[in-house]
Short mmCIF file of C-alpha atoms in Angstrom, two decimals:
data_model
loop_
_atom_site.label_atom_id
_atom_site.label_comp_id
_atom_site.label_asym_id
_atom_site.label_seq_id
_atom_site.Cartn_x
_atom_site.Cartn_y
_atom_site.Cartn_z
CA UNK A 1 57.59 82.40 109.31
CA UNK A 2 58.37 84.21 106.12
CA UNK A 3 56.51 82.00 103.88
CA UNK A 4 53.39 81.92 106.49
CA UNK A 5 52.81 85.48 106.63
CA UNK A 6 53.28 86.10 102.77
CA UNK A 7 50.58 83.07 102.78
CA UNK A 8 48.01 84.98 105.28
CA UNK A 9 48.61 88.54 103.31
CA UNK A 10 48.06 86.79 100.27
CA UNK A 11 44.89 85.38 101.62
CA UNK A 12 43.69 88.34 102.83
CA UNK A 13 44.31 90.32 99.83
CA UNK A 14 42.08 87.60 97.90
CA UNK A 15 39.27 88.15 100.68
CA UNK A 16 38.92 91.27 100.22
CA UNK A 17 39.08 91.81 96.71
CA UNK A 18 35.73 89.19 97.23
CA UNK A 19 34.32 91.95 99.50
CA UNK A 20 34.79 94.45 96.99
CA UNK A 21 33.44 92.84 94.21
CA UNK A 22 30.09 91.87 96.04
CA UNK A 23 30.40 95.90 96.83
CA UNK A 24 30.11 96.98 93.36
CA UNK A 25 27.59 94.11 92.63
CA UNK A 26 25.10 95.83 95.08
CA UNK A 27 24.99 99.27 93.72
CA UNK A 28 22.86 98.62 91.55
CA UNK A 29 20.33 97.64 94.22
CA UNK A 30 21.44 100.42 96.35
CA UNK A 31 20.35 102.58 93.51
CA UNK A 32 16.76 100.84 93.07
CA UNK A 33 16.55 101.63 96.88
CA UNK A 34 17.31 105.61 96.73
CA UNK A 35 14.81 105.43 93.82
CA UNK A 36 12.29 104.23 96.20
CA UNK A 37 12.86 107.00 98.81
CA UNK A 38 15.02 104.26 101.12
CA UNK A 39 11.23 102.18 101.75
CA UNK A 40 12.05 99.20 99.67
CA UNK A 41 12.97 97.16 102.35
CA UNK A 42 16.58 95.18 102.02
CA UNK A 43 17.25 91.63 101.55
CA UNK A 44 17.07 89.65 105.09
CA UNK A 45 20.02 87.44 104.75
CA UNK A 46 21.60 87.71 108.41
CA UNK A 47 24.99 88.83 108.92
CA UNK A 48 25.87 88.69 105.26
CA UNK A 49 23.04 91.26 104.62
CA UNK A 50 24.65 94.62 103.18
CA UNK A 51 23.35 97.95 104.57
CA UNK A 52 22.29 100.73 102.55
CA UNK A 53 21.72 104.72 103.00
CA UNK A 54 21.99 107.98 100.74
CA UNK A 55 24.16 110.79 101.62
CA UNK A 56 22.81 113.64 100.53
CA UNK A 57 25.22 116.91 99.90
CA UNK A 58 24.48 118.79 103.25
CA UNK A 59 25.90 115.86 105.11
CA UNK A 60 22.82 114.71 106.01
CA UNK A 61 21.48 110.83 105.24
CA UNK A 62 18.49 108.56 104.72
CA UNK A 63 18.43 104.72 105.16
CA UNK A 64 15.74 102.11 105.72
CA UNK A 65 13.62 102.21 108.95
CA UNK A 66 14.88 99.79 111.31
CA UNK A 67 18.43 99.24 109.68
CA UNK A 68 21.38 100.34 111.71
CA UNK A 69 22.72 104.07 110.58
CA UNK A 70 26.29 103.83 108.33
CA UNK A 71 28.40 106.70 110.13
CA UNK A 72 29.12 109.32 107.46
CA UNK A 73 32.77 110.65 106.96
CA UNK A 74 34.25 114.00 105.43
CA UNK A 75 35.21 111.92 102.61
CA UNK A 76 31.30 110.33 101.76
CA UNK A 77 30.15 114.04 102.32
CA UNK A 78 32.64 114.72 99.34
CA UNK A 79 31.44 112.01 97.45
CA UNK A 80 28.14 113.60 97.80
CA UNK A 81 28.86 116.78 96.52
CA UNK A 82 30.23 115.22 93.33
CA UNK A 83 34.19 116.15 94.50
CA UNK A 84 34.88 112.51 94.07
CA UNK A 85 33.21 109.64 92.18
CA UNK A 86 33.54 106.99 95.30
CA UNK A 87 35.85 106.14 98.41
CA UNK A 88 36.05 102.78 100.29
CA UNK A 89 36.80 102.51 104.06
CA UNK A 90 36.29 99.82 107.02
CA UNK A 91 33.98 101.03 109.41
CA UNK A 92 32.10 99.85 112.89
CA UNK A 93 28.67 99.92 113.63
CA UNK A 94 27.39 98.70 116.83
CA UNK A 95 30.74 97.29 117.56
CA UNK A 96 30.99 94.93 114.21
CA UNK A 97 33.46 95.84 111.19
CA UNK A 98 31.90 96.76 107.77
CA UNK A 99 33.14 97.77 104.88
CA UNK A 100 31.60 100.65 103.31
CA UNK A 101 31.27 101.47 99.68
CA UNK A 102 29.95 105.50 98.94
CA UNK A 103 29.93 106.18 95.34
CA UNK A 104 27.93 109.37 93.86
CA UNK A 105 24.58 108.18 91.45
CA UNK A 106 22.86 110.89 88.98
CA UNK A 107 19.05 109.80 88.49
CA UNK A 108 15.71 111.63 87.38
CA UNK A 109 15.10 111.58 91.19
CA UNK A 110 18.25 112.60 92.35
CA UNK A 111 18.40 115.85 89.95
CA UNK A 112 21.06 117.46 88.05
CA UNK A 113 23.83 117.65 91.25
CA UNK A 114 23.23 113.70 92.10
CA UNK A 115 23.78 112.13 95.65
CA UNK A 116 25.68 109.57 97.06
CA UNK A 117 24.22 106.04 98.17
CA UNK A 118 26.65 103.58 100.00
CA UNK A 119 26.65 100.13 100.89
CA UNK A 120 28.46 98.29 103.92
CA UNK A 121 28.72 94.85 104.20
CA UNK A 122 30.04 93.11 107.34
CA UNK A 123 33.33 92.00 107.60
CA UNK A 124 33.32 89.57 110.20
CA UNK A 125 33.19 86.21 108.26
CA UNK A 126 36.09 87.20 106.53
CA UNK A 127 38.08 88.18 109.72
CA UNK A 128 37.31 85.19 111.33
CA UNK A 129 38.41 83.70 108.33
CA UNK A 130 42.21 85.17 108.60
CA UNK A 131 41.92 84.76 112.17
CA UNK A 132 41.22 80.77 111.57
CA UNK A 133 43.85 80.68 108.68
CA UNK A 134 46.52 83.02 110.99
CA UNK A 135 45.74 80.40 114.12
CA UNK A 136 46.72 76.97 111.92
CA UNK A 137 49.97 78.87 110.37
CA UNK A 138 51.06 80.12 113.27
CA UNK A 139 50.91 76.60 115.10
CA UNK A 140 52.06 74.87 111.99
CA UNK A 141 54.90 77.15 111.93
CA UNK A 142 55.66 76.91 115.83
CA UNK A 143 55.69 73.18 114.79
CA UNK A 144 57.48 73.53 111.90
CA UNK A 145 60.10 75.84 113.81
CA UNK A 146 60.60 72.85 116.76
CA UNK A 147 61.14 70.07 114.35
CA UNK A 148 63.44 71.86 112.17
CA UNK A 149 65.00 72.81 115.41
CA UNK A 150 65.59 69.53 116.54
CA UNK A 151 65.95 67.92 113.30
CA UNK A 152 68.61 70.72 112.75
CA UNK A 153 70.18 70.06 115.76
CA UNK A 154 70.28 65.99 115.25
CA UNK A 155 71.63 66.82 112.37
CA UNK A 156 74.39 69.38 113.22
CA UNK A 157 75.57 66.26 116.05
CA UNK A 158 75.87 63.85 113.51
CA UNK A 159 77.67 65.85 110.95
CA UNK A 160 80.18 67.29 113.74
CA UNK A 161 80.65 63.65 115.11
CA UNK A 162 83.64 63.20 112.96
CA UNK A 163 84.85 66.64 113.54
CA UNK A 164 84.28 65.33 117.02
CA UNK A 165 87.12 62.75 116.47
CA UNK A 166 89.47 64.98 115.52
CA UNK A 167 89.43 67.10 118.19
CA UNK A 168 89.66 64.14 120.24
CA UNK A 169 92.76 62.72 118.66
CA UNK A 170 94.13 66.20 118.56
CA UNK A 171 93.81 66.41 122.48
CA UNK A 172 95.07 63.36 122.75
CA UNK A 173 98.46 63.72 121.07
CA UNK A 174 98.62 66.92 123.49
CA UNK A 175 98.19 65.02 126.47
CA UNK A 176 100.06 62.36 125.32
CA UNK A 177 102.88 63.50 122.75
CA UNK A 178 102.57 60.28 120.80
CA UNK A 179 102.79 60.98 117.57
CA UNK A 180 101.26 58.07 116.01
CA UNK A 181 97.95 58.34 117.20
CA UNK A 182 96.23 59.21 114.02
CA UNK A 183 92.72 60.44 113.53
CA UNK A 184 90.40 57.89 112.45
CA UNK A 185 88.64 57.72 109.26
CA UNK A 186 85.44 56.19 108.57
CA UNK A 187 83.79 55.85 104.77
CA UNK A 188 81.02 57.87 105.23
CA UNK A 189 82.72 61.12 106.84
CA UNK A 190 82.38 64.24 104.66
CA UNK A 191 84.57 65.04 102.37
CA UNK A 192 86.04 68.19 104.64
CA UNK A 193 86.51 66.35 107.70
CA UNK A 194 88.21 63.53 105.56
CA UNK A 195 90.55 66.15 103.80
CA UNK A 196 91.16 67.59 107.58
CA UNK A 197 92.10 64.09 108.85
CA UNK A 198 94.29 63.49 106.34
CA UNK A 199 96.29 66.75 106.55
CA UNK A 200 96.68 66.00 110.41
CA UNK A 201 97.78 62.52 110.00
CA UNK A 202 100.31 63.48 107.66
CA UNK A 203 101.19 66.26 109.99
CA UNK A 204 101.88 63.76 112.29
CA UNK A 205 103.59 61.51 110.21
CA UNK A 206 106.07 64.28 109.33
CA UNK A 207 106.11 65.19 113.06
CA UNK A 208 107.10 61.85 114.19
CA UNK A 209 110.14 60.83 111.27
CA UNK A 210 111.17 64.59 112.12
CA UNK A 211 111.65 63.50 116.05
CA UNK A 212 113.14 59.98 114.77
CA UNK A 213 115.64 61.82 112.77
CA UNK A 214 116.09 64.18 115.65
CA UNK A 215 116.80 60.86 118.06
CA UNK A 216 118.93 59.14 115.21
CA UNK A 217 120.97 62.41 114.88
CA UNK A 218 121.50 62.64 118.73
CA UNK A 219 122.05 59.18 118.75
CA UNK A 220 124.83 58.79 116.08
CA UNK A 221 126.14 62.06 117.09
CA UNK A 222 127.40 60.57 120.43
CA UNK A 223 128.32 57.91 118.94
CA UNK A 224 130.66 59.49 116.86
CA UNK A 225 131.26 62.76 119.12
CA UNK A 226 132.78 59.64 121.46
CA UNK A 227 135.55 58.19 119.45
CA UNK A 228 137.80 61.57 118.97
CA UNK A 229 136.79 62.34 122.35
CA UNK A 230 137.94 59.43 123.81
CA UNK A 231 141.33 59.55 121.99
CA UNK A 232 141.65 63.24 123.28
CA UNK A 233 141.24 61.94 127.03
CA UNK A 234 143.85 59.46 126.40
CA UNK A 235 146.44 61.89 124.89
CA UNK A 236 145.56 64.28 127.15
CA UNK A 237 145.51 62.25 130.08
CA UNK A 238 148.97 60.17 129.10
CA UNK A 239 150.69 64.34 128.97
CA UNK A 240 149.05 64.49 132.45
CA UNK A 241 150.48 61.47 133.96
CA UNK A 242 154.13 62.44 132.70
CA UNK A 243 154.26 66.32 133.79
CA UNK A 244 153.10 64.42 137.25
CA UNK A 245 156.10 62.09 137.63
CA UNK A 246 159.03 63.63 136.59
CA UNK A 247 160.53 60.07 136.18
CA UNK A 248 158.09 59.11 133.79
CA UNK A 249 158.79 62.53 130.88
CA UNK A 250 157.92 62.31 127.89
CA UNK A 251 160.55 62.90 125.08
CA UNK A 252 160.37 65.91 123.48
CA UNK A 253 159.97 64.27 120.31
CA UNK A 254 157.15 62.04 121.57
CA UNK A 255 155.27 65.21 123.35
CA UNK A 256 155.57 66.80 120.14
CA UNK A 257 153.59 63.68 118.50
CA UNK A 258 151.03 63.53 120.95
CA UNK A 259 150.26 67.51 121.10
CA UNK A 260 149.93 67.30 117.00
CA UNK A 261 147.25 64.28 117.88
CA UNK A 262 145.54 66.56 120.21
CA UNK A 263 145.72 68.95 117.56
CA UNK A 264 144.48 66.90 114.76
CA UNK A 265 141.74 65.59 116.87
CA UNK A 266 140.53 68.80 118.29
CA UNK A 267 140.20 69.68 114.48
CA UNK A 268 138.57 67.03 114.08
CA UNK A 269 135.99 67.37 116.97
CA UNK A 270 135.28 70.73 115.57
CA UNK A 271 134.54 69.69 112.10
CA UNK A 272 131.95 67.17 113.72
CA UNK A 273 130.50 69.52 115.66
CA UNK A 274 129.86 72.00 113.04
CA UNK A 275 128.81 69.43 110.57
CA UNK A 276 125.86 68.12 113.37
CA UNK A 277 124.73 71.43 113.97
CA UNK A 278 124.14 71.79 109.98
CA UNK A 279 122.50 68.76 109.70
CA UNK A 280 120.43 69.73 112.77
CA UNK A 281 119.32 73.44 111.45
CA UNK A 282 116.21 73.15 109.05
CA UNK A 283 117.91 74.71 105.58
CA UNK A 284 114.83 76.49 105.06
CA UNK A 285 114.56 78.63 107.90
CA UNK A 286 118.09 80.35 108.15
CA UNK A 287 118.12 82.34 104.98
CA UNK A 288 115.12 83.74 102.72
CA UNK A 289 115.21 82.18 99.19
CA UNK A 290 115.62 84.11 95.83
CA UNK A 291 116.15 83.86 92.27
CA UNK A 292 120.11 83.37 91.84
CA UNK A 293 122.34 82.25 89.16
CA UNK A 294 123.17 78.83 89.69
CA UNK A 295 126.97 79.19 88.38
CA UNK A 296 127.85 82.20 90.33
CA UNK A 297 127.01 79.83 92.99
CA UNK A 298 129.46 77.19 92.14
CA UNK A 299 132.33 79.58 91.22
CA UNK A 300 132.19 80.71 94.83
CA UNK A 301 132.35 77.29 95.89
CA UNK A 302 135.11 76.44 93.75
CA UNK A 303 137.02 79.66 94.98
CA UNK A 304 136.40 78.48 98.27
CA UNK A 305 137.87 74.96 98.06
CA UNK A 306 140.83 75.88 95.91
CA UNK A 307 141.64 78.10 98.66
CA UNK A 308 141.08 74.55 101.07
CA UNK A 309 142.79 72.53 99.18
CA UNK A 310 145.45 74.35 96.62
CA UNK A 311 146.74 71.36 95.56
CA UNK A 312 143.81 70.25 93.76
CA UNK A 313 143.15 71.24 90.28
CA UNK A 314 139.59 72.30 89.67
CA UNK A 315 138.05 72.54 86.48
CA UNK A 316 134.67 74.49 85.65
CA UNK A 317 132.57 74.63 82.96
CA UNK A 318 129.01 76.17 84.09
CA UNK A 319 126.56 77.36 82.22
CA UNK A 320 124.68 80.25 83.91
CA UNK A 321 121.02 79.07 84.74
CA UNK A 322 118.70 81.00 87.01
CA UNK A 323 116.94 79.43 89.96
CA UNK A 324 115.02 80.25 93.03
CA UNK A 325 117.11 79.29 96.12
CA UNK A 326 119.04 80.14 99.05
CA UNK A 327 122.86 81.26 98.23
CA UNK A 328 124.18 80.15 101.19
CA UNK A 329 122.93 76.43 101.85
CA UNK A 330 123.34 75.19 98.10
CA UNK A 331 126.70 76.71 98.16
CA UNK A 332 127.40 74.54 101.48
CA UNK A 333 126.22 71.35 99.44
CA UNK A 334 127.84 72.54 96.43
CA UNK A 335 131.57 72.63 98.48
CA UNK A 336 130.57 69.29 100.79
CA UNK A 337 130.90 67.89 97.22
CA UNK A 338 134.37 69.31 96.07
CA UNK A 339 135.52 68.54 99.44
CA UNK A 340 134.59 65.16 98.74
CA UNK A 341 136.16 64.84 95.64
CA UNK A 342 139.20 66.53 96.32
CA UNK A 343 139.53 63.90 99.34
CA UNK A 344 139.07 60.65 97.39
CA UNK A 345 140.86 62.53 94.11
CA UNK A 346 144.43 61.61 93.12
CA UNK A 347 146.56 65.32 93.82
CA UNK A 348 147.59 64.88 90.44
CA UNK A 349 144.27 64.19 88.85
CA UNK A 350 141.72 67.33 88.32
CA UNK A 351 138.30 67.42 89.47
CA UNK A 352 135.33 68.49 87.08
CA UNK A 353 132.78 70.69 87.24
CA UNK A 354 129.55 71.88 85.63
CA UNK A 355 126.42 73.84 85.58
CA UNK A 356 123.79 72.61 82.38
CA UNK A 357 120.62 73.37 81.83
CA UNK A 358 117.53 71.13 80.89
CA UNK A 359 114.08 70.58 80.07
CA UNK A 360 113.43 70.05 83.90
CA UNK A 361 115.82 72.25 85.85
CA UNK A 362 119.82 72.75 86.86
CA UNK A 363 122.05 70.12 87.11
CA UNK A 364 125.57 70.10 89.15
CA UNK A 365 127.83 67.75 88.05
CA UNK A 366 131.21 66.97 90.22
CA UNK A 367 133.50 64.27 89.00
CA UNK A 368 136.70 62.74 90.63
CA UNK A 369 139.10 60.02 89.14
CA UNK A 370 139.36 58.28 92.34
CA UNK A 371 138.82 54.90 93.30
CA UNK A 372 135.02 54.99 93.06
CA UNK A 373 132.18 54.35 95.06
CA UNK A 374 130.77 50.45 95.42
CA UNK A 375 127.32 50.06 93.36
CA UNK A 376 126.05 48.70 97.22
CA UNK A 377 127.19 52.18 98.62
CA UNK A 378 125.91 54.36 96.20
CA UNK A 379 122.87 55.38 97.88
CA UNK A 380 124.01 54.63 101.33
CA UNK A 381 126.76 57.03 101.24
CA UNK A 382 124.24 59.79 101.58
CA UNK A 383 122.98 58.43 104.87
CA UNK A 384 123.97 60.35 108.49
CA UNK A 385 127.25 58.95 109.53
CA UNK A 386 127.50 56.46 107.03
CA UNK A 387 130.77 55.76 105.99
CA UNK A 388 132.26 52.77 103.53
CA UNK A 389 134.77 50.64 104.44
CA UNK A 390 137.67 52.15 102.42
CA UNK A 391 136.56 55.45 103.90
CA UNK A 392 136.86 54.53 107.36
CA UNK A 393 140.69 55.27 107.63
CA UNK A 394 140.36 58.35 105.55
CA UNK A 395 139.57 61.87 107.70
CA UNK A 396 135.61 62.74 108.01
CA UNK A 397 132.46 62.45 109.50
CA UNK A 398 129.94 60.97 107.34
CA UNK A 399 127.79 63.96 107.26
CA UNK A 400 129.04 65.58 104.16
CA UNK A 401 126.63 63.83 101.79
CA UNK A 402 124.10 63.89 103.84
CA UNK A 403 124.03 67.76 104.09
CA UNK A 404 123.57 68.00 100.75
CA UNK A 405 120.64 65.52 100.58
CA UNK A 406 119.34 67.65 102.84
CA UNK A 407 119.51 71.25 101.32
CA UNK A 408 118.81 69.97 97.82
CA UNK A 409 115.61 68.09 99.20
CA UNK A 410 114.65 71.32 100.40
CA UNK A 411 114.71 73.10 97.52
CA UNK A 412 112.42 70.29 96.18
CA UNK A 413 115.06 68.75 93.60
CA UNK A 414 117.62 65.68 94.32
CA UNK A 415 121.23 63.98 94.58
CA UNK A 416 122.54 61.14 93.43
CA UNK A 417 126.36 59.20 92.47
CA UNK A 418 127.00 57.47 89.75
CA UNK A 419 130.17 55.74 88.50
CA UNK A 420 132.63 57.90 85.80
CA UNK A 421 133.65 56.27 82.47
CA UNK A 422 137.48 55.23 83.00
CA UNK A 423 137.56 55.42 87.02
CA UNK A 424 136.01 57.70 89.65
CA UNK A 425 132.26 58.80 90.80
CA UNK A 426 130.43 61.38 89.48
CA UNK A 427 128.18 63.34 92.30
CA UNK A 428 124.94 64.78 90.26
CA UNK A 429 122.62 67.69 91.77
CA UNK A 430 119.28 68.21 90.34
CA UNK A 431 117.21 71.50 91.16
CA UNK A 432 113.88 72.62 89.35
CA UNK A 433 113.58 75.73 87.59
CA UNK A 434 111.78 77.53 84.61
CA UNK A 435 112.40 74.86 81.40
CA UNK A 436 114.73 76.35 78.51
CA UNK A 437 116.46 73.69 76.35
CA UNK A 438 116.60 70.54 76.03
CA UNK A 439 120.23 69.36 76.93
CA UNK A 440 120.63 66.20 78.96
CA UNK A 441 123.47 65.25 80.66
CA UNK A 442 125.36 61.58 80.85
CA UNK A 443 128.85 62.49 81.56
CA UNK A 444 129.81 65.98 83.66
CA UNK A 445 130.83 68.61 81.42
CA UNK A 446 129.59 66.62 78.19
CA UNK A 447 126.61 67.82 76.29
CA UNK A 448 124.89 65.69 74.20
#
């Protein structure tokens, strides 16, 4: 609508700067006219036939006999008198619109104060004219305005069809809570609704191996929760069965045994408990992250496991490195590891440990001189619940390793075993942060 009515001003402008011009090419003929006493009679042309008439400085006017009078203003009356040269206005006479040019002429007839003459010329062609032009832009534009509409409107369906499919697939993993309902995506979807299908299919994705773990975890905890349990029934239930028949006492040394089981496996309950609930909580939500000194870290875990097990030896050597993390969770991992090592250590044998820096972040480094880990069980040891078959008579849960998978995951970096030169596993921790140096590390504590 914009461009239409710049179009019809514009047109309008150009009209009747026409008008003028045939105006100004008539006062020459107006002037011939005054000469003659207003009896020259005008052009016949019809409607397009100007009218002419002097204005004399009293106000009062002379124009041909028979032509229709030009009404006379203030402002022609001032032309007249010579206080202005001209003036242009739109008029009506006898009900049609003229334009009316009154400009003041000095002639021998006219004497030394002059007179004004004026010409009018009717303005109806050209308003019928804009009327025409205003009638075919307005319905053009009404037209214009309805198929834009509609094509708008076409448009806006197709282009939200895909969005469309989203929102379906969205509602239907509400309705349905399966998680592997993912959104479709066809070739020619935009490149925003593609992005947006993408993010929600991988939020689903992460959704769904989050509930798997979740059902895993549940699923090998009871498993595991079961045996200790059902060992504590029995011992418990055996004590029962003897306080009830008097006949049937235990010996003292044998009660003795079976309330250090109960013991031992309430211990051990506990430690399986707390390990599941670790493995459950997200290490990312229970404590804010922030820059830290890696070392500081593992001298409070070593402090902590020498106070666990005092008759290991524990050897540091760290290097102090600054990282953003979370104190708390990579000290856990840090300890799950010298628990681990002190387990599978000989007593007699230390344990190493140490902090380097490199080119691409931290690295932890704790090394035993135990028996080792199989090459097949290197990267299954850090599994939920996993346990080798040399470990299975030794004290745990199987969650130890996997703990720290878990909190050095989440602090985007990663863990790994390898086997030590001259007996023993070495149990590597990898976190990102700012790049000084270049040391790289192929035995713990050695710098090459």
């Amino acid at each position: 609508m914009g461009v239409s009515l710049a179009a019809w001003l514009l047109l309008r402008d150009q009209l009747s700067d026409v008008v003028n011009e045939r105006l100004n090419r008539q006062v020459g003929f107006a002037i011939k006219i005054d000469s003659a006493g207003m009896q020259v009679p005008a052009p016949d042309g019809g409607p397009d036939t100007p009218l002419y008439q002097t204005v004399f400085a009293d106000g009062s006017w002379l124009a041909p006999t028979g032509q229709a009078a030009i009404p006379v203003s203030a402002t022609d009356r001032e032309v007249a008198r010579r206080e202005r040269y001209e003036s242009t206005e739109d008029v009506k006479i006898n009900s049609t619109s003229y334009r009316v040019l009154t400009r003041w002429i000095h002639t021998k007839q006219t004497g030394p104060n002059g007179r004004a003459v004026q010409i009018a010329i009717d303005l109806s062609e050209m308003n019928n004219t804009l009327g025409r032009f205003g009638l075919i832009l307005a319905l053009t534009g009404s037209v214009g305005i309805i198929a834009a509409g509609v094509l708008g409107y076409l448009l806006t369906r197709a282009g939200l069809r895909p969005v469309d499919r989203v929102i379906a697939a969205a509602e239907h993993v509400a309705s349905t809570q399966d998680l592997r309902a993912a959104v479709p995506v066809e070739s020619n979807d935009p490149d925003e609704v593609t992005r947006v299908a993408d993010s929600m299919n991988s939020m689903l994705s992460a959704l769904d191996a989050s509930r798997e773990a979740q059902r895993r975890l549940v699923e090998d905890a009871s498993h595991e929760l079961a045996t200790p349990l059902t060992s504590l029934r029995t011992n418990v239930d055996l004590m029962l069965r003897a306080e009830n028949h008097p006949s049937r006492r235990l010996a003292p040394e044998d009660r003795q045994r079976l309330l250090i089981d109960v013991q031992a496996q309430m211990r051990e309950l506990d430690h399986l408990i707390d390990e599941v609930v670790e493995l459950a909580r997200d290490p990312r939500s229970d404590e804010e992250t922030t820059p830290l000194d890696l070392a500081a870290v593992v001298r409070s875990a070593v402090a902590r496991a020498r106070t666990r097990t005092p008759q290991v030896e524990f050897q540091i050597d760290a290097e102090s490195v600054e990282i953003s993390g979370r104190t708390g969770a990579l000290e856990r991992a840090v300890l799950n590891l010298l628990d681990n090592a002190a387990k599978w250590g000989p007593a007699d044998a230390p344990v190493d440990v140490s902090v380097r820096r490199q080119a691409s972040g931290a690295v932890v480094c704790v090394a035993d001189r135990g028996p080792g880990v199989p090459t097949a069980d290197l990267q299954r040891v850090f599994e939920r619940f996993h346990r080798a078959p040399e470990a299975r008579s030794m004290p745990g849960s199987g969650l130890g390793l996997a703990i720290v998978r878990q909190v050095v995951l989440a602090h985007g970096g990663r863990a790994w075993l390898t086997p030590r030169d001259g007996g023993g596993t070495q149990a590597w921790i990898e976190l990102p942060s700012p790049g000084r140096g270049t040391a790289r590390l192929s035995e713990c504590g050695l710098t090459h």
